[in-house]
mmCIF file of C-alpha atoms in Angstrom:
data_model
loop_
_atom_site.group_PDB
_atom_site.id
_atom_site.type_symbol
_atom_site.label_atom_id
_atom_site.label_comp_id
_atom_site.label_asym_id
_atom_site.label_seq_id
_atom_site.Cartn_x
_atom_site.Cartn_y
_atom_site.Cartn_z
ATOM 1 C CA TYR A 899 9.757 -21.970 -23.742
ATOM 2 C CA LEU A 900 7.210 -21.860 -20.924
ATOM 3 C CA ARG A 901 4.748 -23.932 -22.920
ATOM 4 C CA SER A 902 7.410 -26.443 -23.973
ATOM 5 C CA ARG A 903 8.396 -26.947 -20.331
ATOM 6 C CA ASP A 904 4.758 -27.135 -19.234
ATOM 7 C CA PHE A 905 5.124 -24.029 -17.071
ATOM 8 C CA TRP A 906 2.597 -21.830 -18.880
ATOM 9 C CA SER A 907 -0.484 -23.092 -17.047
ATOM 10 C CA ASN A 908 0.842 -22.071 -13.629
ATOM 11 C CA THR A 909 3.069 -19.082 -14.457
ATOM 12 C CA SER A 910 2.263 -15.402 -13.935
ATOM 13 C CA LEU A 911 4.068 -12.667 -15.889
ATOM 14 C CA ILE A 912 4.336 -9.000 -14.890
ATOM 15 C CA LEU A 913 5.637 -6.272 -17.204
ATOM 16 C CA THR A 914 6.358 -2.795 -15.840
ATOM 17 C CA ALA A 915 9.016 -0.056 -15.646
ATOM 18 C CA ASP A 916 10.706 1.836 -12.831
ATOM 19 C CA HIS A 917 10.120 5.320 -14.278
ATOM 20 C CA GLY A 918 9.209 7.283 -17.388
ATOM 21 C CA GLU A 919 11.056 10.050 -19.247
ATOM 22 C CA GLU A 920 10.687 13.789 -19.692
ATOM 23 C CA PHE A 921 11.129 15.247 -23.174
ATOM 24 C CA GLY A 922 10.698 18.934 -22.405
ATOM 25 C CA GLU A 923 7.071 18.820 -21.249
ATOM 26 C CA HIS A 924 7.986 20.669 -18.050
ATOM 27 C CA GLY A 925 11.197 22.369 -19.105
ATOM 28 C CA PHE A 926 13.656 19.517 -18.609
ATOM 29 C CA SER A 927 14.591 16.147 -20.076
ATOM 30 C CA GLY A 928 15.511 12.733 -18.709
ATOM 31 C CA HIS A 929 14.180 11.528 -15.368
ATOM 32 C CA PRO A 930 15.006 14.157 -12.749
ATOM 33 C CA HIS A 931 13.654 14.289 -9.208
ATOM 34 C CA GLU A 932 10.108 15.288 -10.164
ATOM 35 C CA LEU A 933 6.679 13.648 -9.812
ATOM 36 C CA TYR A 934 4.844 14.459 -13.030
ATOM 37 C CA ASP A 935 2.948 11.651 -14.762
ATOM 38 C CA THR A 936 5.513 11.637 -17.562
ATOM 39 C CA LEU A 937 7.866 10.165 -14.950
ATOM 40 C CA ILE A 938 5.707 8.151 -12.545
ATOM 41 C CA HIS A 939 2.901 6.830 -14.789
ATOM 42 C CA VAL A 940 4.416 3.596 -16.098
ATOM 43 C CA PRO A 941 3.004 0.489 -17.807
ATOM 44 C CA LEU A 942 1.774 -2.375 -15.645
ATOM 45 C CA MET A 943 0.591 -5.505 -17.437
ATOM 46 C CA ILE A 944 -0.148 -8.750 -15.640
ATOM 47 C CA TYR A 945 -0.736 -12.165 -17.172
ATOM 48 C CA SER A 946 -1.807 -14.946 -14.866
ATOM 49 C CA PRO A 947 -3.860 -18.126 -15.248
ATOM 50 C CA PHE A 948 -5.588 -17.032 -12.047
ATOM 51 C CA VAL A 949 -6.972 -13.825 -13.579
ATOM 52 C CA LYS A 950 -10.732 -14.090 -13.805
ATOM 53 C CA GLU A 951 -11.285 -11.849 -16.837
ATOM 54 C CA ALA A 952 -8.629 -11.630 -19.546
ATOM 55 C CA GLY A 953 -7.972 -8.326 -21.289
ATOM 56 C CA MET A 954 -9.542 -6.065 -18.685
ATOM 57 C CA THR A 955 -8.223 -2.569 -18.012
ATOM 58 C CA ILE A 956 -8.083 -1.129 -14.503
ATOM 59 C CA GLU A 957 -8.270 2.662 -14.406
ATOM 60 C CA GLN A 958 -7.710 2.905 -10.662
ATOM 61 C CA PRO A 959 -4.226 4.322 -9.915
ATOM 62 C CA VAL A 960 -1.994 1.749 -8.244
ATOM 63 C CA SER A 961 1.610 1.705 -7.067
ATOM 64 C CA LEU A 962 4.668 -0.375 -7.920
ATOM 65 C CA LEU A 963 4.705 -1.123 -4.192
ATOM 66 C CA ASP A 964 1.594 -3.204 -4.881
ATOM 67 C CA ILE A 965 3.462 -5.680 -7.086
ATOM 68 C CA PHE A 966 5.219 -7.636 -4.334
ATOM 69 C CA PRO A 967 2.075 -8.337 -2.248
ATOM 70 C CA THR A 968 0.288 -9.222 -5.497
ATOM 71 C CA VAL A 969 2.968 -11.798 -6.328
ATOM 72 C CA CYS A 970 2.653 -13.217 -2.812
ATOM 73 C CA ASP A 971 -1.079 -13.742 -3.355
ATOM 74 C CA LEU A 972 -0.627 -15.239 -6.819
ATOM 75 C CA VAL A 973 1.927 -17.816 -5.628
ATOM 76 C CA GLY A 974 0.121 -18.481 -2.371
ATOM 77 C CA ILE A 975 2.631 -17.327 0.244
ATOM 78 C CA GLU A 976 2.074 -15.133 3.271
ATOM 79 C CA LYS A 977 2.687 -11.426 2.812
ATOM 80 C CA PRO A 978 5.198 -9.802 5.196
ATOM 81 C CA SER A 979 3.389 -7.547 7.654
ATOM 82 C CA HIS A 980 5.651 -4.536 7.037
ATOM 83 C CA LEU A 981 4.681 -4.025 3.377
ATOM 84 C CA GLN A 982 3.307 -0.622 2.403
ATOM 85 C CA GLY A 983 1.804 -1.839 -0.858
ATOM 86 C CA LYS A 984 -1.576 -3.536 -1.216
ATOM 87 C CA SER A 985 -2.212 -6.632 -3.272
ATOM 88 C CA LEU A 986 -3.964 -6.166 -6.610
ATOM 89 C CA SER A 987 -5.471 -9.645 -6.412
ATOM 90 C CA PRO A 988 -8.977 -8.261 -5.673
ATOM 91 C CA PHE A 989 -8.819 -6.645 -9.131
ATOM 92 C CA LEU A 990 -7.468 -9.794 -10.793
ATOM 93 C CA ILE A 991 -9.096 -12.746 -9.089
ATOM 94 C CA GLU A 992 -12.386 -11.246 -7.946
ATOM 95 C CA LYS A 993 -14.555 -8.555 -9.477
ATOM 96 C CA PRO A 994 -12.717 -5.240 -9.963
ATOM 97 C CA LYS A 995 -13.082 -3.054 -6.907
ATOM 98 C CA LYS A 996 -12.507 0.630 -6.350
ATOM 99 C CA ARG A 997 -10.037 1.994 -3.848
ATOM 100 C CA ASP A 998 -10.933 5.079 -1.917
ATOM 101 C CA GLU A 999 -7.366 6.201 -1.387
ATOM 102 C CA GLY A 1000 -4.954 7.625 -3.929
ATOM 103 C CA VAL A 1001 -1.368 6.670 -4.683
ATOM 104 C CA ILE A 1002 1.586 8.340 -2.977
ATOM 105 C CA SER A 1003 4.925 8.908 -4.737
ATOM 106 C CA GLU A 1004 8.132 10.363 -3.340
ATOM 107 C CA ALA A 1005 11.163 12.067 -4.870
ATOM 108 C CA PHE A 1006 14.397 12.628 -2.979
ATOM 109 C CA LYS A 1007 16.450 15.782 -3.225
ATOM 110 C CA LYS A 1008 18.905 15.779 -6.100
ATOM 111 C CA GLU A 1009 21.913 16.087 -3.783
ATOM 112 C CA TYR A 1010 21.126 12.629 -2.388
ATOM 113 C CA GLU A 1011 21.250 10.939 -5.768
ATOM 114 C CA GLY A 1012 23.120 7.651 -5.388
ATOM 115 C CA SER A 1013 23.302 7.793 -1.599
ATOM 116 C CA MET A 1014 20.705 5.049 -1.295
ATOM 117 C CA ASN A 1015 23.031 2.703 -3.172
ATOM 118 C CA VAL A 1016 26.330 3.195 -1.384
ATOM 119 C CA GLY A 1017 24.960 2.452 2.079
ATOM 120 C CA LYS A 1018 26.591 5.435 3.815
ATOM 121 C CA HIS A 1019 23.544 7.612 4.261
ATOM 122 C CA GLU A 1020 20.529 7.334 6.548
ATOM 123 C CA CYS A 1021 17.476 8.400 4.564
ATOM 124 C CA THR A 1022 15.163 10.616 6.576
ATOM 125 C CA ILE A 1023 12.081 12.597 5.704
ATOM 126 C CA SER A 1024 14.249 15.724 5.471
ATOM 127 C CA ASP A 1025 15.905 14.154 2.411
ATOM 128 C CA LEU A 1026 12.639 14.212 0.478
ATOM 129 C CA GLY A 1027 12.219 16.910 -2.126
ATOM 130 C CA LYS A 1028 8.620 16.272 -3.166
ATOM 131 C CA VAL A 1029 5.706 13.983 -2.334
ATOM 132 C CA SER A 1030 2.624 13.540 -4.522
ATOM 133 C CA TYR A 1031 -0.905 12.218 -4.032
ATOM 134 C CA ARG A 1032 -2.563 10.890 -7.209
ATOM 135 C CA THR A 1033 -6.197 9.933 -7.722
ATOM 136 C CA LYS A 1034 -8.038 9.231 -10.979
ATOM 137 C CA ARG A 1035 -8.905 12.913 -11.296
ATOM 138 C CA TRP A 1036 -6.360 14.881 -9.259
ATOM 139 C CA LYS A 1037 -2.601 15.087 -8.722
ATOM 140 C CA TYR A 1038 -1.313 17.099 -5.767
ATOM 141 C CA ILE A 1039 2.453 17.658 -5.442
ATOM 142 C CA TYR A 1040 3.645 18.758 -2.022
ATOM 143 C CA SER A 1041 7.061 20.351 -2.272
ATOM 144 C CA LEU A 1042 9.226 20.733 0.803
ATOM 145 C CA ASN A 1043 10.643 23.925 -0.718
ATOM 146 C CA GLY A 1044 7.194 25.504 -0.623
ATOM 147 C CA ARG A 1045 6.108 25.320 -4.282
ATOM 148 C CA ASP A 1046 3.002 23.111 -4.257
ATOM 149 C CA GLU A 1047 1.135 22.044 -7.390
ATOM 150 C CA LEU A 1048 -2.374 20.747 -8.107
ATOM 151 C CA TYR A 1049 -3.535 19.396 -11.458
ATOM 152 C CA ASN A 1050 -6.862 18.157 -12.775
ATOM 153 C CA ILE A 1051 -5.585 15.053 -14.554
ATOM 154 C CA LYS A 1052 -8.913 14.482 -16.311
ATOM 155 C CA ASN A 1053 -8.868 17.889 -18.004
ATOM 156 C CA ASP A 1054 -5.123 18.517 -17.997
ATOM 157 C CA PRO A 1055 -3.295 15.184 -18.450
ATOM 158 C CA MET A 1056 -0.005 16.916 -19.333
ATOM 159 C CA GLU A 1057 -0.062 18.839 -16.026
ATOM 160 C CA GLN A 1058 0.406 22.307 -17.476
ATOM 161 C CA ASN A 1059 -2.203 24.311 -15.515
ATOM 162 C CA ASN A 1060 -1.406 24.539 -11.795
ATOM 163 C CA LEU A 1061 -4.707 24.974 -9.892
ATOM 164 C CA ILE A 1062 -3.191 25.361 -6.439
ATOM 165 C CA GLU A 1063 -4.755 28.812 -5.988
ATOM 166 C CA GLU A 1064 -8.122 28.023 -7.594
ATOM 167 C CA GLU A 1065 -8.837 24.729 -5.773
ATOM 168 C CA LYS A 1066 -7.613 25.456 -2.252
ATOM 169 C CA ALA A 1067 -10.073 23.106 -0.522
ATOM 170 C CA ILE A 1068 -8.943 20.115 -2.584
ATOM 171 C CA ALA A 1069 -5.297 21.022 -2.087
ATOM 172 C CA ARG A 1070 -5.841 21.323 1.652
ATOM 173 C CA LYS A 1071 -7.448 17.861 1.829
ATOM 174 C CA PHE A 1072 -4.606 16.193 -0.083
ATOM 175 C CA ARG A 1073 -1.966 18.130 1.862
ATOM 176 C CA LYS A 1074 -3.402 16.740 5.093
ATOM 177 C CA ARG A 1075 -3.182 13.183 3.774
ATOM 178 C CA LEU A 1076 0.407 13.650 2.669
ATOM 179 C CA ARG A 1077 1.430 15.163 5.986
ATOM 180 C CA GLU A 1078 -0.102 12.168 7.754
ATOM 181 C CA HIS A 1079 1.919 9.913 5.463
ATOM 182 C CA ILE A 1080 5.120 11.866 6.071
ATOM 183 C CA SER A 1081 4.644 11.801 9.838
ATOM 184 C CA LYS A 1082 4.605 7.994 9.783
ATOM 185 C CA GLN A 1083 7.911 7.662 7.994
ATOM 186 C CA ARG A 1084 10.979 6.709 9.983
ATOM 187 C CA THR A 1085 14.699 6.669 9.356
ATOM 188 C CA ILE A 1086 15.795 3.628 7.362
ATOM 189 C CA LYS A 1087 19.258 2.331 8.134
ATOM 190 C CA ARG A 1088 20.636 0.783 4.993
ATOM 191 C CA LYS A 1089 22.737 -1.928 6.641
ATOM 192 C CA THR A 1090 19.859 -3.107 8.823
ATOM 193 C CA LEU A 1091 17.541 -3.061 5.825
ATOM 194 C CA LYS A 1092 19.966 -5.097 3.722
ATOM 195 C CA ARG A 1093 20.394 -7.730 6.437
ATOM 196 C CA LYS A 1094 16.655 -8.105 6.972
ATOM 197 C CA LEU A 1095 16.003 -8.049 3.237
ATOM 198 C CA ARG A 1096 18.527 -10.821 2.556
ATOM 199 C CA LYS A 1097 16.873 -12.955 5.241
ATOM 200 C CA ARG A 1098 13.393 -12.420 3.777
ATOM 201 C CA ILE A 1099 14.595 -13.134 0.240
ATOM 202 C CA SER A 1100 16.209 -16.363 1.424
ATOM 203 C CA GLU A 1101 13.053 -17.433 3.263
ATOM 204 C CA THR A 1102 10.858 -16.566 0.273
ATOM 205 C CA ARG A 1103 13.083 -18.521 -2.128
ATOM 206 C CA GLU A 1104 12.830 -21.575 0.126
ATOM 207 C CA LYS A 1105 9.034 -21.330 0.140
ATOM 208 C CA ILE A 1106 8.817 -20.930 -3.635
ATOM 209 C CA PHE A 1107 11.422 -23.458 -4.736
#
């Protein structure tokens, strides 16, 4: 269809998923409020005529938050200043580069499931259940109930051997980074967010179309 309409030469395609699934690897099934790789490590494939090298694989952990700023770069529009994600265009358009920082993921407490959708709840940092910091080698999970976890992803990709007691220096370094991240978070009022989001979507559509 894209080729028949002459869209293929200037169209970018992105394939991904919002979450994975657990099949008993950590004692539960489905996609509960956890941050193991079985749940947060999802496919991300990008096709674009602007990609310099086709078929390349990027091992650097990235975030789904990076998709929106990447799209902005690919279509040539200005990125909103409030975005937390970082564009992947340096990987795609230029030579692949390494990032020094890891990727942060968050999981809300189970009792707040659905509250983000109904617009009656103000999400604060106290609503978080767990926060993780993921690099190519390490995954640190900071739990607000006190049960922290540290895994060597290179040697233990299924995250079965918690090294929180053996690698205290590494855990301490990642814990500091996560606490800095948490301290920056602010309350998000759903109604205000929706109003601002609708305005930005409308402005972006006008720029694109």
